[in-house]
mmCIF file of C-alpha atoms and ligand atoms in Angstrom:
data_model
loop_
_atom_site.group_PDB
_atom_site.id
_atom_site.type_symbol
_atom_site.label_atom_id
_atom_site.label_comp_id
_atom_site.label_asym_id
_atom_site.label_seq_id
_atom_site.Cartn_x
_atom_site.Cartn_y
_atom_site.Cartn_z
ATOM 1 C CA UNK A 1 138.372 0.801 -159.964
ATOM 2 C CA UNK A 2 134.912 -0.082 -158.350
ATOM 3 C CA UNK A 3 134.899 -2.363 -155.680
ATOM 4 C CA UNK A 4 132.062 -4.694 -155.157
ATOM 5 C CA UNK A 5 131.026 -5.329 -151.358
ATOM 6 C CA UNK A 6 129.206 -8.565 -151.067
ATOM 7 C CA UNK A 7 127.759 -9.567 -147.782
ATOM 8 C CA UNK A 8 127.221 -13.221 -146.633
ATOM 9 C CA UNK A 9 125.078 -13.795 -143.570
ATOM 10 C CA UNK A 10 123.186 -16.451 -141.633
ATOM 11 C CA UNK A 11 120.195 -15.446 -143.961
ATOM 12 C CA UNK A 12 121.898 -16.866 -147.153
ATOM 13 C CA UNK A 13 120.860 -20.293 -148.286
ATOM 14 C CA UNK A 14 123.688 -22.536 -149.201
ATOM 15 C CA UNK A 15 123.068 -22.116 -152.674
ATOM 16 C CA UNK A 16 123.470 -18.264 -152.345
ATOM 17 C CA UNK A 17 126.651 -18.780 -150.365
ATOM 18 C CA UNK A 18 128.248 -20.983 -153.268
ATOM 19 C CA UNK A 19 127.093 -18.605 -156.003
ATOM 20 C CA UNK A 20 128.683 -15.667 -154.377
ATOM 21 C CA UNK A 21 131.846 -17.556 -153.592
ATOM 22 C CA UNK A 22 131.907 -18.872 -157.018
ATOM 23 C CA UNK A 23 131.860 -15.455 -158.436
ATOM 24 C CA UNK A 24 134.680 -14.260 -155.989
ATOM 25 C CA UNK A 25 136.889 -17.163 -157.019
ATOM 26 C CA UNK A 26 136.142 -16.500 -160.668
ATOM 27 C CA UNK A 27 137.651 -12.997 -159.953
ATOM 28 C CA UNK A 28 140.854 -14.594 -158.298
ATOM 29 C CA UNK A 29 141.238 -17.038 -161.406
ATOM 30 C CA UNK A 30 141.159 -14.216 -163.809
ATOM 31 C CA UNK A 31 143.765 -12.257 -161.881
ATOM 32 C CA UNK A 32 141.702 -10.235 -159.793
ATOM 33 C CA UNK A 33 141.709 -9.264 -155.968
ATOM 34 C CA UNK A 34 139.114 -10.478 -153.273
ATOM 35 C CA UNK A 35 139.418 -9.474 -149.825
ATOM 36 C CA UNK A 36 137.719 -12.395 -147.551
ATOM 37 C CA UNK A 37 137.336 -13.281 -143.870
ATOM 38 C CA UNK A 38 139.426 -16.097 -142.249
ATOM 39 C CA UNK A 39 139.545 -17.235 -138.627
ATOM 40 C CA UNK A 40 142.639 -14.768 -138.053
ATOM 41 C CA UNK A 41 142.056 -11.448 -139.688
ATOM 42 C CA UNK A 42 140.718 -10.476 -143.215
ATOM 43 C CA UNK A 43 142.947 -11.748 -146.153
ATOM 44 C CA UNK A 44 143.624 -9.728 -149.473
ATOM 45 C CA UNK A 45 143.573 -12.620 -151.769
ATOM 46 C CA UNK A 46 145.133 -13.237 -155.232
ATOM 47 C CA UNK A 47 146.170 -16.234 -157.597
ATOM 48 C CA UNK A 48 149.261 -17.361 -155.602
ATOM 49 C CA UNK A 49 150.604 -19.049 -158.695
ATOM 50 C CA UNK A 50 149.985 -15.741 -160.948
ATOM 51 C CA UNK A 51 152.972 -13.439 -160.690
ATOM 52 C CA UNK A 52 150.756 -10.432 -161.801
ATOM 53 C CA UNK A 53 148.265 -10.993 -158.806
ATOM 54 C CA UNK A 54 151.475 -10.812 -156.525
ATOM 55 C CA UNK A 55 152.192 -7.662 -157.838
ATOM 56 C CA UNK A 56 148.659 -6.293 -157.587
ATOM 57 C CA UNK A 57 148.542 -7.301 -153.966
ATOM 58 C CA UNK A 58 151.745 -5.244 -153.214
ATOM 59 C CA UNK A 59 150.311 -2.156 -155.140
ATOM 60 C CA UNK A 60 147.104 -2.491 -153.277
ATOM 61 C CA UNK A 61 148.664 -2.601 -150.119
ATOM 62 C CA UNK A 62 151.228 -0.208 -150.513
ATOM 63 C CA UNK A 63 153.654 -2.919 -149.439
ATOM 64 C CA UNK A 64 157.377 -3.719 -150.040
ATOM 65 C CA UNK A 65 157.822 -6.428 -152.459
ATOM 66 C CA UNK A 66 160.411 -8.196 -150.375
ATOM 67 C CA UNK A 67 157.860 -8.991 -147.927
ATOM 68 C CA UNK A 68 156.485 -12.463 -148.842
ATOM 69 C CA UNK A 69 152.694 -13.570 -148.796
ATOM 70 C CA UNK A 70 151.422 -16.741 -147.280
ATOM 71 C CA UNK A 71 149.653 -19.065 -149.846
ATOM 72 C CA UNK A 72 146.366 -20.335 -148.156
ATOM 73 C CA UNK A 73 145.153 -23.788 -149.418
ATOM 74 C CA UNK A 74 141.834 -25.745 -148.614
ATOM 75 C CA UNK A 75 142.923 -29.022 -149.457
ATOM 76 C CA UNK A 76 145.829 -31.014 -147.702
ATOM 77 C CA UNK A 77 146.646 -32.739 -151.086
ATOM 78 C CA UNK A 78 147.494 -29.175 -152.386
ATOM 79 C CA UNK A 79 150.326 -28.663 -150.133
ATOM 80 C CA UNK A 80 152.476 -31.089 -152.231
ATOM 81 C CA UNK A 81 152.090 -29.079 -155.046
ATOM 82 C CA UNK A 82 153.689 -25.860 -153.759
ATOM 83 C CA UNK A 83 156.458 -27.173 -151.554
ATOM 84 C CA UNK A 84 159.642 -29.317 -152.642
ATOM 85 C CA UNK A 85 159.225 -31.689 -149.458
ATOM 86 C CA UNK A 86 157.033 -31.893 -146.571
ATOM 87 C CA UNK A 87 159.080 -32.866 -143.449
ATOM 88 C CA UNK A 88 157.703 -35.433 -140.622
ATOM 89 C CA UNK A 89 157.369 -32.683 -137.959
ATOM 90 C CA UNK A 90 155.227 -30.495 -140.628
ATOM 91 C CA UNK A 91 152.760 -33.510 -141.249
ATOM 92 C CA UNK A 92 152.380 -33.734 -137.397
ATOM 93 C CA UNK A 93 151.815 -30.104 -136.943
ATOM 94 C CA UNK A 94 149.527 -30.040 -140.053
ATOM 95 C CA UNK A 95 147.736 -32.995 -138.710
ATOM 96 C CA UNK A 96 147.240 -31.435 -135.148
ATOM 97 C CA UNK A 97 146.474 -27.838 -136.183
ATOM 98 C CA UNK A 98 145.292 -27.548 -139.739
ATOM 99 C CA UNK A 99 142.697 -26.206 -140.796
ATOM 100 C CA UNK A 100 143.739 -23.347 -138.268
ATOM 101 C CA UNK A 101 145.812 -20.574 -137.427
ATOM 102 C CA UNK A 102 149.131 -22.028 -138.276
ATOM 103 C CA UNK A 103 151.475 -20.831 -140.991
ATOM 104 C CA UNK A 104 154.431 -23.006 -142.031
ATOM 105 C CA UNK A 105 157.495 -22.385 -144.097
ATOM 106 C CA UNK A 106 158.990 -24.976 -146.619
ATOM 107 C CA UNK A 107 161.312 -24.931 -149.589
ATOM 108 C CA UNK A 108 159.034 -23.833 -152.441
ATOM 109 C CA UNK A 109 158.428 -25.702 -155.443
ATOM 110 C CA UNK A 110 159.113 -24.334 -158.972
ATOM 111 C CA UNK A 111 155.507 -23.620 -159.642
ATOM 112 C CA UNK A 112 155.319 -20.983 -157.078
ATOM 113 C CA UNK A 113 156.546 -17.684 -158.478
ATOM 114 C CA UNK A 114 159.124 -15.494 -156.788
ATOM 115 C CA UNK A 115 156.846 -12.565 -156.858
ATOM 116 C CA UNK A 116 154.590 -14.492 -154.321
ATOM 117 C CA UNK A 117 157.496 -15.506 -152.160
ATOM 118 C CA UNK A 118 159.217 -11.894 -152.105
ATOM 119 C CA UNK A 119 162.274 -13.379 -154.050
ATOM 120 C CA UNK A 120 162.767 -16.263 -151.383
ATOM 121 C CA UNK A 121 163.214 -20.128 -152.181
ATOM 122 C CA UNK A 122 160.911 -20.861 -149.326
ATOM 123 C CA UNK A 123 157.067 -20.521 -149.179
ATOM 124 C CA UNK A 124 154.757 -19.830 -146.480
ATOM 125 C CA UNK A 125 151.464 -22.023 -146.530
ATOM 126 C CA UNK A 126 148.370 -22.076 -144.250
ATOM 127 C CA UNK A 127 144.953 -23.844 -144.219
ATOM 128 C CA UNK A 128 142.366 -21.398 -142.948
ATOM 129 C CA UNK A 129 139.531 -23.063 -140.854
ATOM 130 C CA UNK A 130 136.927 -20.229 -141.534
ATOM 131 C CA UNK A 131 134.485 -22.208 -143.747
ATOM 132 C CA UNK A 132 133.822 -19.569 -146.192
ATOM 133 C CA UNK A 133 137.581 -18.978 -146.729
ATOM 134 C CA UNK A 134 137.863 -22.464 -147.406
ATOM 135 C CA UNK A 135 134.931 -22.642 -149.884
ATOM 136 C CA UNK A 136 136.322 -19.439 -151.241
ATOM 137 C CA UNK A 137 139.592 -20.934 -151.899
ATOM 138 C CA UNK A 138 138.538 -23.932 -153.568
ATOM 139 C CA UNK A 139 136.394 -21.892 -155.997
ATOM 140 C CA UNK A 140 139.399 -19.673 -156.653
ATOM 141 C CA UNK A 141 141.405 -22.735 -158.018
ATOM 142 C CA UNK A 142 143.206 -23.900 -154.653
ATOM 143 C CA UNK A 143 146.041 -21.421 -154.137
ATOM 144 C CA UNK A 144 145.201 -17.835 -152.573
ATOM 145 C CA UNK A 145 148.046 -15.869 -151.849
ATOM 146 C CA UNK A 146 146.995 -13.123 -149.108
ATOM 147 C CA UNK A 147 148.292 -11.110 -146.617
ATOM 148 C CA UNK A 148 146.006 -9.180 -144.274
ATOM 149 C CA UNK A 149 143.737 -6.875 -146.204
ATOM 150 C CA UNK A 150 145.207 -3.563 -144.518
ATOM 151 C CA UNK A 151 147.091 -0.826 -146.380
ATOM 152 C CA UNK A 152 150.773 -1.207 -145.259
ATOM 153 C CA UNK A 153 151.730 -0.173 -141.667
ATOM 154 C CA UNK A 154 148.047 0.083 -140.512
ATOM 155 C CA UNK A 155 146.304 -2.647 -137.886
ATOM 156 C CA UNK A 156 145.034 -5.847 -139.797
ATOM 157 C CA UNK A 157 141.414 -5.627 -140.344
ATOM 158 C CA UNK A 158 139.251 -7.708 -138.040
ATOM 159 C CA UNK A 159 135.806 -6.602 -139.723
ATOM 160 C CA UNK A 160 134.759 -5.511 -143.389
ATOM 161 C CA UNK A 161 134.385 -1.765 -142.248
ATOM 162 C CA UNK A 162 138.078 -1.676 -141.769
ATOM 163 C CA UNK A 163 138.628 -3.475 -144.956
ATOM 164 C CA UNK A 164 136.533 -1.022 -146.728
ATOM 165 C CA UNK A 165 138.010 2.123 -145.169
ATOM 166 C CA UNK A 166 141.562 1.044 -146.538
ATOM 167 C CA UNK A 167 140.790 -1.213 -149.792
ATOM 168 C CA UNK A 168 137.648 0.416 -151.331
ATOM 169 C CA UNK A 169 138.522 1.460 -154.956
ATOM 170 C CA UNK A 170 141.762 -0.721 -154.825
ATOM 171 C CA UNK A 171 140.385 -4.213 -155.270
ATOM 172 C CA UNK A 172 137.740 -5.808 -157.227
ATOM 173 C CA UNK A 173 135.617 -7.311 -154.317
ATOM 174 C CA UNK A 174 135.324 -7.381 -150.555
ATOM 175 C CA UNK A 175 133.383 -10.209 -148.871
ATOM 176 C CA UNK A 176 131.498 -8.895 -145.581
ATOM 177 C CA UNK A 177 130.879 -11.820 -143.396
ATOM 178 C CA UNK A 178 131.326 -12.901 -139.483
ATOM 179 C CA UNK A 179 133.560 -15.257 -138.017
ATOM 180 C CA UNK A 180 136.819 -13.559 -137.596
ATOM 181 C CA UNK A 181 137.190 -14.916 -133.987
ATOM 182 C CA UNK A 182 140.873 -14.748 -133.163
ATOM 183 C CA UNK A 183 142.011 -11.215 -134.444
ATOM 184 C CA UNK A 184 145.495 -11.670 -134.695
ATOM 185 C CA UNK A 185 147.369 -13.087 -137.664
ATOM 186 C CA UNK A 186 148.752 -16.790 -137.577
ATOM 187 C CA UNK A 187 151.415 -18.343 -135.995
ATOM 188 C CA UNK A 188 154.422 -18.465 -138.303
ATOM 189 C CA UNK A 189 156.795 -21.539 -137.887
ATOM 190 C CA UNK A 190 159.905 -22.230 -140.180
ATOM 191 C CA UNK A 191 159.814 -25.928 -140.882
ATOM 192 C CA UNK A 192 163.222 -25.874 -142.980
ATOM 193 C CA UNK A 193 165.397 -26.721 -140.175
ATOM 194 C CA UNK A 194 165.665 -29.711 -137.843
ATOM 195 C CA UNK A 195 164.250 -27.953 -134.943
ATOM 196 C CA UNK A 196 161.130 -25.837 -136.108
ATOM 197 C CA UNK A 197 161.509 -21.889 -135.579
ATOM 198 C CA UNK A 198 158.800 -19.893 -134.310
ATOM 199 C CA UNK A 199 159.172 -16.474 -136.589
ATOM 200 C CA UNK A 200 155.849 -14.861 -135.624
ATOM 201 C CA UNK A 201 154.035 -15.749 -132.294
ATOM 202 C CA UNK A 202 150.037 -16.403 -132.483
ATOM 203 C CA UNK A 203 147.107 -18.249 -131.288
ATOM 204 C CA UNK A 204 148.734 -21.451 -131.724
ATOM 205 C CA UNK A 205 151.576 -20.932 -128.734
ATOM 206 C CA UNK A 206 155.128 -22.421 -128.457
ATOM 207 C CA UNK A 207 153.860 -24.902 -125.843
ATOM 208 C CA UNK A 208 151.274 -26.109 -128.206
ATOM 209 C CA UNK A 209 153.789 -26.906 -130.941
ATOM 210 C CA UNK A 210 156.122 -28.285 -128.733
ATOM 211 C CA UNK A 211 153.357 -30.549 -127.298
ATOM 212 C CA UNK A 212 153.371 -32.136 -130.865
ATOM 213 C CA UNK A 213 156.949 -31.933 -132.198
ATOM 214 C CA UNK A 214 159.274 -31.712 -129.245
ATOM 215 C CA UNK A 215 161.834 -28.991 -129.224
ATOM 216 C CA UNK A 216 161.042 -25.830 -130.985
ATOM 217 C CA UNK A 217 162.836 -22.257 -131.104
ATOM 218 C CA UNK A 218 161.790 -18.912 -131.192
ATOM 219 C CA UNK A 219 163.516 -16.420 -133.458
ATOM 220 C CA UNK A 220 165.403 -14.191 -131.214
ATOM 221 C CA UNK A 221 164.079 -10.951 -132.849
ATOM 222 C CA UNK A 222 160.467 -11.744 -131.334
ATOM 223 C CA UNK A 223 161.567 -11.311 -127.666
ATOM 224 C CA UNK A 224 164.737 -9.226 -128.029
ATOM 225 C CA UNK A 225 163.907 -6.010 -129.760
ATOM 226 C CA UNK A 226 167.334 -4.687 -129.344
ATOM 227 C CA UNK A 227 168.821 -7.770 -131.393
ATOM 228 C CA UNK A 228 170.966 -6.537 -134.153
ATOM 229 C CA UNK A 229 169.824 -9.631 -136.263
ATOM 230 C CA UNK A 230 167.339 -9.303 -138.899
ATOM 231 C CA UNK A 231 163.929 -11.190 -138.335
ATOM 232 C CA UNK A 232 163.815 -14.221 -140.233
ATOM 233 C CA UNK A 233 160.149 -13.405 -141.358
ATOM 234 C CA UNK A 234 160.828 -10.362 -143.423
ATOM 235 C CA UNK A 235 157.391 -8.848 -142.849
ATOM 236 C CA UNK A 236 158.479 -8.667 -138.994
ATOM 237 C CA UNK A 237 160.900 -6.019 -139.577
ATOM 238 C CA UNK A 238 158.436 -3.236 -140.772
ATOM 239 C CA UNK A 239 156.553 -0.879 -138.509
ATOM 240 C CA UNK A 240 153.024 -2.643 -138.143
ATOM 241 C CA UNK A 241 149.640 -1.701 -136.717
ATOM 242 C CA UNK A 242 150.487 1.937 -135.854
ATOM 243 C CA UNK A 243 147.565 4.079 -134.728
ATOM 244 C CA UNK A 244 147.885 7.708 -135.371
ATOM 245 C CA UNK A 245 148.264 8.621 -131.831
ATOM 246 C CA UNK A 246 151.227 7.974 -129.951
ATOM 247 C CA UNK A 247 151.202 4.593 -127.916
ATOM 248 C CA UNK A 248 153.066 3.903 -124.967
ATOM 249 C CA UNK A 249 153.043 0.512 -123.219
ATOM 250 C CA UNK A 250 153.035 0.781 -119.229
ATOM 251 C CA UNK A 251 154.523 -2.089 -117.143
ATOM 252 C CA UNK A 252 155.001 -2.578 -113.417
ATOM 253 C CA UNK A 253 152.921 -3.152 -110.340
ATOM 254 C CA UNK A 254 149.231 -2.927 -111.356
ATOM 255 C CA UNK A 255 148.341 -0.181 -108.980
ATOM 256 C CA UNK A 256 151.400 1.849 -110.062
ATOM 257 C CA UNK A 257 150.369 1.415 -113.616
ATOM 258 C CA UNK A 258 146.919 2.880 -112.932
ATOM 259 C CA UNK A 259 148.401 5.782 -111.164
ATOM 260 C CA UNK A 260 151.028 6.629 -113.715
ATOM 261 C CA UNK A 261 148.528 6.093 -116.632
ATOM 262 C CA UNK A 262 145.914 8.402 -114.804
ATOM 263 C CA UNK A 263 148.368 11.112 -114.241
ATOM 264 C CA UNK A 264 149.545 11.321 -117.898
ATOM 265 C CA UNK A 265 145.871 11.080 -119.427
ATOM 266 C CA UNK A 266 145.109 13.982 -117.002
ATOM 267 C CA UNK A 267 147.989 16.100 -118.105
ATOM 268 C CA UNK A 268 146.929 15.386 -121.707
ATOM 269 C CA UNK A 269 143.481 15.885 -121.309
ATOM 270 C CA UNK A 270 144.204 19.195 -119.459
ATOM 271 C CA UNK A 271 146.214 20.381 -122.566
ATOM 272 C CA UNK A 272 143.056 19.643 -124.900
ATOM 273 C CA UNK A 273 144.539 16.056 -126.175
ATOM 274 C CA UNK A 274 142.262 13.311 -126.402
ATOM 275 C CA UNK A 275 143.888 10.347 -124.413
ATOM 276 C CA UNK A 276 143.091 6.376 -124.777
ATOM 277 C CA UNK A 277 143.660 3.655 -122.441
ATOM 278 C CA UNK A 278 143.818 -0.160 -123.141
ATOM 279 C CA UNK A 279 142.891 -1.475 -119.558
ATOM 280 C CA UNK A 280 141.887 -4.924 -118.368
ATOM 281 C CA UNK A 281 138.814 -6.265 -116.336
ATOM 282 C CA UNK A 282 140.613 -5.900 -113.163
ATOM 283 C CA UNK A 283 141.699 -2.033 -113.382
ATOM 284 C CA UNK A 284 139.187 -0.791 -115.915
ATOM 285 C CA UNK A 285 136.940 0.919 -113.429
ATOM 286 C CA UNK A 286 139.913 3.030 -111.927
ATOM 287 C CA UNK A 287 140.981 4.628 -115.216
ATOM 288 C CA UNK A 288 139.828 8.152 -116.255
ATOM 289 C CA UNK A 289 140.272 9.518 -119.863
ATOM 290 C CA UNK A 290 138.346 10.326 -123.115
ATOM 291 C CA UNK A 291 138.541 6.763 -124.280
ATOM 292 C CA UNK A 292 139.083 3.573 -122.247
ATOM 293 C CA UNK A 293 139.069 0.074 -123.731
ATOM 294 C CA UNK A 294 138.487 -3.300 -121.910
ATOM 295 C CA UNK A 295 141.008 -5.999 -123.183
ATOM 296 C CA UNK A 296 139.281 -8.807 -120.611
ATOM 297 C CA UNK A 297 140.558 -10.408 -117.742
ATOM 298 C CA UNK A 298 144.156 -10.827 -117.224
ATOM 299 C CA UNK A 299 143.645 -14.283 -116.757
ATOM 300 C CA UNK A 300 142.480 -15.112 -120.345
ATOM 301 C CA UNK A 301 143.894 -13.226 -123.333
ATOM 302 C CA UNK A 302 141.429 -14.215 -125.974
ATOM 303 C CA UNK A 303 139.729 -11.196 -125.660
ATOM 304 C CA UNK A 304 142.738 -8.910 -125.813
ATOM 305 C CA UNK A 305 144.128 -10.608 -129.151
ATOM 306 C CA UNK A 306 140.290 -10.364 -130.651
ATOM 307 C CA UNK A 307 139.945 -6.655 -129.830
ATOM 308 C CA UNK A 308 143.504 -5.268 -129.959
ATOM 309 C CA UNK A 309 143.291 -4.174 -133.769
ATOM 310 C CA UNK A 310 139.758 -2.969 -133.284
ATOM 311 C CA UNK A 311 140.841 -0.642 -130.580
ATOM 312 C CA UNK A 312 143.734 0.641 -132.384
ATOM 313 C CA UNK A 313 141.482 1.468 -135.198
ATOM 314 C CA UNK A 314 138.957 3.104 -133.253
ATOM 315 C CA UNK A 315 141.012 5.281 -131.465
ATOM 316 C CA UNK A 316 141.937 6.837 -134.876
ATOM 317 C CA UNK A 317 138.338 7.148 -135.481
ATOM 318 C CA UNK A 318 137.989 8.780 -132.093
ATOM 319 C CA UNK A 319 140.877 11.369 -132.858
ATOM 320 C CA UNK A 320 142.821 10.022 -129.748
ATOM 321 C CA UNK A 321 146.475 11.735 -129.657
ATOM 322 C CA UNK A 322 148.141 9.824 -126.910
ATOM 323 C CA UNK A 323 147.317 6.023 -125.829
ATOM 324 C CA UNK A 324 148.407 4.139 -123.006
ATOM 325 C CA UNK A 325 148.301 0.265 -122.967
ATOM 326 C CA UNK A 326 148.884 -2.082 -119.913
ATOM 327 C CA UNK A 327 151.470 -4.602 -120.726
ATOM 328 C CA UNK A 328 150.493 -8.646 -121.143
ATOM 329 C CA UNK A 329 152.165 -11.434 -119.844
ATOM 330 C CA UNK A 330 155.145 -12.627 -122.139
ATOM 331 C CA UNK A 331 153.742 -16.188 -122.306
ATOM 332 C CA UNK A 332 151.230 -18.053 -124.138
ATOM 333 C CA UNK A 333 148.549 -16.231 -126.297
ATOM 334 C CA UNK A 334 149.969 -13.258 -124.100
ATOM 335 C CA UNK A 335 153.021 -13.239 -126.074
ATOM 336 C CA UNK A 336 151.285 -12.702 -129.231
ATOM 337 C CA UNK A 337 149.356 -9.887 -128.009
ATOM 338 C CA UNK A 338 152.520 -8.460 -126.582
ATOM 339 C CA UNK A 339 154.515 -8.778 -129.700
ATOM 340 C CA UNK A 340 151.714 -6.860 -131.943
ATOM 341 C CA UNK A 341 151.123 -4.179 -129.160
ATOM 342 C CA UNK A 342 155.153 -3.576 -129.101
ATOM 343 C CA UNK A 343 155.006 -3.186 -132.633
ATOM 344 C CA UNK A 344 152.268 -0.906 -132.531
ATOM 345 C CA UNK A 345 153.990 1.069 -129.852
ATOM 346 C CA UNK A 346 157.460 1.265 -131.897
ATOM 347 C CA UNK A 347 158.722 -0.476 -128.816
ATOM 348 C CA UNK A 348 158.048 2.484 -126.387
ATOM 349 C CA UNK A 349 157.681 0.825 -122.873
ATOM 350 C CA UNK A 350 157.841 2.657 -119.534
ATOM 351 C CA UNK A 351 158.693 0.979 -116.412
ATOM 352 C CA UNK A 352 156.919 2.182 -113.224
HETATM 353 P P1 LIG B 401 150.616 -11.084 -143.622
HETATM 354 O O1 LIG B 401 150.374 -11.740 -144.671
HETATM 355 O O2 LIG B 401 150.317 -9.671 -143.466
HETATM 356 O O3 LIG B 401 150.050 -11.909 -142.176
HETATM 357 O O4 LIG B 401 152.330 -11.379 -143.557
HETATM 358 C C1 LIG B 401 152.681 -12.469 -143.833
HETATM 359 C C2 LIG B 401 154.010 -12.785 -142.877
HETATM 360 O O5 LIG B 401 154.369 -14.068 -143.240
HETATM 361 C C3 LIG B 401 155.325 -11.610 -143.032
HETATM 362 O O6 LIG B 401 155.833 -11.380 -141.692
HETATM 363 C C4 LIG B 401 156.153 -12.515 -143.824
HETATM 364 O O7 LIG B 401 157.504 -11.826 -143.753
HETATM 365 C C5 LIG B 401 155.819 -13.796 -143.359
HETATM 366 N N1 LIG B 401 156.484 -14.822 -144.517
HETATM 367 C C6 LIG B 401 155.892 -15.222 -145.818
HETATM 368 N N2 LIG B 401 156.568 -16.078 -146.238
HETATM 369 C C7 LIG B 401 157.715 -16.363 -145.573
HETATM 370 C C8 LIG B 401 159.030 -17.176 -146.003
HETATM 371 N N3 LIG B 401 158.853 -17.739 -147.101
HETATM 372 N N4 LIG B 401 159.735 -16.857 -145.106
HETATM 373 C C9 LIG B 401 159.862 -16.175 -143.860
HETATM 374 N N5 LIG B 401 158.474 -15.675 -143.850
HETATM 375 C C10 LIG B 401 157.737 -15.495 -144.268
HETATM 376 MG MG1 LIG B 402 149.866 -7.737 -142.411
#
């Protein structure tokens, strides 16, 4: 299959943007697949109401078909069509955080095929805030099922170059545009129980959610990797975001962390193995290795969130065999960063 790559930039007139997205939307209506930017990561879109489109998404990603897809909408009125009921707390959260990086789980309506929900009676819905995503969804008919646009297991793509790397030849079109600002996938909250349960941490933190609806719970498997329970979001059980190199997270007193990482890096480098480090503003100048990435200040995790997947992909491009990452505070946005980092590392953590 030839994949058409369509670039949209500031030089495009509104008419040109409209025309390009109408073409992309037409592909979705006809059962094809289009990768598109959102404010979180790039999505791999297909018609959410067409079982055949869901099948194609799983095939393109190499994703297990029990891992349900998120339905993206662009119009609040469309939520009613794909869910059975909208609990009051969900209305409040939608009002507070949509459009934006929040996905909510509802009981599904009959028109949503089981192929889209991975066989579940519930459905995940999000309304993205990226203006191009929004217009694209409208042109596509209003309901776009979209997981992240990476091959299963690889880091989610935060720029079109990585979408092309994974999806060229496997889908109909890739829309290349700016505006992927957050860099981590949406927060997922299950609204089917009285107390909403966070299934995947993200940019919308537990504190922000509780500020709107009061008590919220967190799926135990998010913070307890030794839990014998299966995660409630089926996708959370799979190995994710893994770079080719071996990734280890190092926790402890910052000076000890720097010393340990530098010692390990020196050993590997002496052995001819290129080593990468994910450090922070506060420690960066002290590191010595082939590739050193700056995850921003420890007082603001937005840079770490935005850059994490890019770093992991760059380490692959740079042929890095060993990677050491500082750990991030397990609260607020740091919790989302840490959750993805732990998955990428297969939960390998060293305490120093
Ligand atoms: P991705 O599209 O790559 O961001 O992955 C979607 C995530 O949403 C996966 O972790 C899925 O398991 C999760 N998800 C989607 N639908 C549901 C649902 N109905 N119930 C629980 N988790 C869901
Ligand atoms: Mg994904």
